[in-house]
XYZ file of C-alpha atoms in Angstrom:
101
model
C 7.305 -47.136 -40.282
C 7.242 -44.639 -37.366
C 4.199 -44.727 -35.043
C 3.065 -41.362 -33.497
C 2.114 -40.893 -29.956
C -1.761 -40.944 -31.042
C -1.306 -44.663 -32.443
C -1.250 -43.386 -36.017
C 1.446 -43.610 -38.434
C 3.656 -40.502 -38.439
C 4.985 -39.172 -41.806
C 2.278 -40.508 -43.992
C 1.665 -37.090 -45.342
C 4.853 -37.527 -47.751
C 2.986 -40.118 -49.537
C -0.056 -37.916 -50.158
C 2.349 -35.114 -51.351
C 4.119 -37.515 -53.693
C 0.856 -38.874 -55.035
C -0.392 -35.214 -55.393
C 2.569 -34.184 -57.454
C 2.511 -37.295 -59.710
C -1.176 -36.679 -60.366
C -0.810 -33.085 -61.229
C 2.269 -33.988 -63.519
C 0.130 -36.528 -65.419
C -2.866 -34.111 -65.472
C -0.622 -31.345 -67.057
C 1.051 -33.640 -69.448
C -2.327 -35.043 -70.687
C -3.786 -31.490 -70.930
C -0.860 -30.033 -73.143
C -0.724 -33.127 -75.270
C -4.278 -32.372 -76.269
C -6.659 -35.271 -77.684
C -5.539 -37.487 -80.372
C -7.687 -40.528 -81.431
C -11.384 -41.355 -82.188
C -13.650 -38.330 -81.574
C -16.310 -40.578 -79.650
C -13.736 -41.201 -76.646
C -13.215 -37.283 -76.446
C -15.634 -36.808 -73.200
C -13.754 -39.757 -71.500
C -10.551 -38.027 -71.996
C -11.914 -34.763 -70.728
C -13.211 -36.415 -67.517
C -9.891 -38.428 -67.068
C -7.986 -35.023 -67.316
C -10.375 -33.184 -65.090
C -10.416 -36.215 -62.389
C -6.657 -35.918 -62.383
C -6.771 -32.365 -61.530
C -9.207 -33.070 -58.715
C -7.476 -35.926 -57.341
C -4.151 -33.832 -57.156
C -5.896 -31.109 -55.243
C -7.608 -33.656 -52.769
C -4.325 -35.485 -52.163
C -2.530 -32.025 -51.489
C -5.329 -31.111 -49.065
C -5.108 -34.472 -47.260
C -1.147 -33.997 -47.165
C -1.610 -30.686 -45.495
C -4.177 -31.884 -42.767
C -1.838 -34.793 -41.931
C 1.491 -32.549 -42.021
C -0.364 -30.173 -39.656
C -1.404 -33.243 -37.260
C -4.978 -33.272 -38.126
C -5.935 -36.992 -38.317
C -9.651 -37.223 -37.136
C -12.784 -34.941 -37.229
C -12.177 -34.114 -33.431
C -8.887 -32.656 -34.468
C -10.889 -30.233 -36.719
C -13.496 -29.458 -34.252
C -10.370 -28.740 -31.612
C -8.769 -26.337 -34.225
C -12.272 -24.673 -34.679
C -12.750 -24.272 -31.074
C -9.220 -22.755 -30.507
C -9.903 -20.280 -33.593
C -13.222 -19.073 -31.936
C -11.574 -18.664 -28.567
C -8.743 -16.428 -30.014
C -11.294 -14.336 -31.994
C -13.491 -13.844 -29.028
C -16.544 -15.618 -30.326
C -18.535 -17.454 -27.873
C -18.425 -21.221 -28.178
C -21.619 -23.059 -29.546
C -23.271 -25.809 -27.353
C -24.643 -28.732 -29.324
C -28.132 -27.916 -28.339
C -28.068 -24.315 -29.235
C -30.303 -23.591 -31.787
C -29.679 -20.493 -34.427
C -32.647 -18.463 -35.655
C -30.799 -17.716 -38.907
C -33.503 -19.375 -41.315
C-alpha cells in the first residue's frame, strides 16, 4: 500500500466507498424483499435494515473525509479556521467565553 507524506495510508478512502456501496445495496435489497418468516423476528429485521442504511451513510462520510485528506481532528479544526478566515469571522480563542446562554 502507498504511504502518504503524513505517515498514513493513501488511498484507503476507496475501501470505505466500496463498503458504503455494498451496505447500501444490501439494505435496498433487504428493504425491497420485505419480510418473510416468523413475526417475532420482524423488529430484528427492521433494525438490521435500518442499521445497514446508517452504516452505508457513515462509510460514505468517512470515505469523503479521507478522500479530501482529512484524517485527524486537527485537520477538521484547520478547515474550520480557514473557513472562518475566508468568511471574515474573527477566530475564537480557547479561553474565550460566550454569553449566548
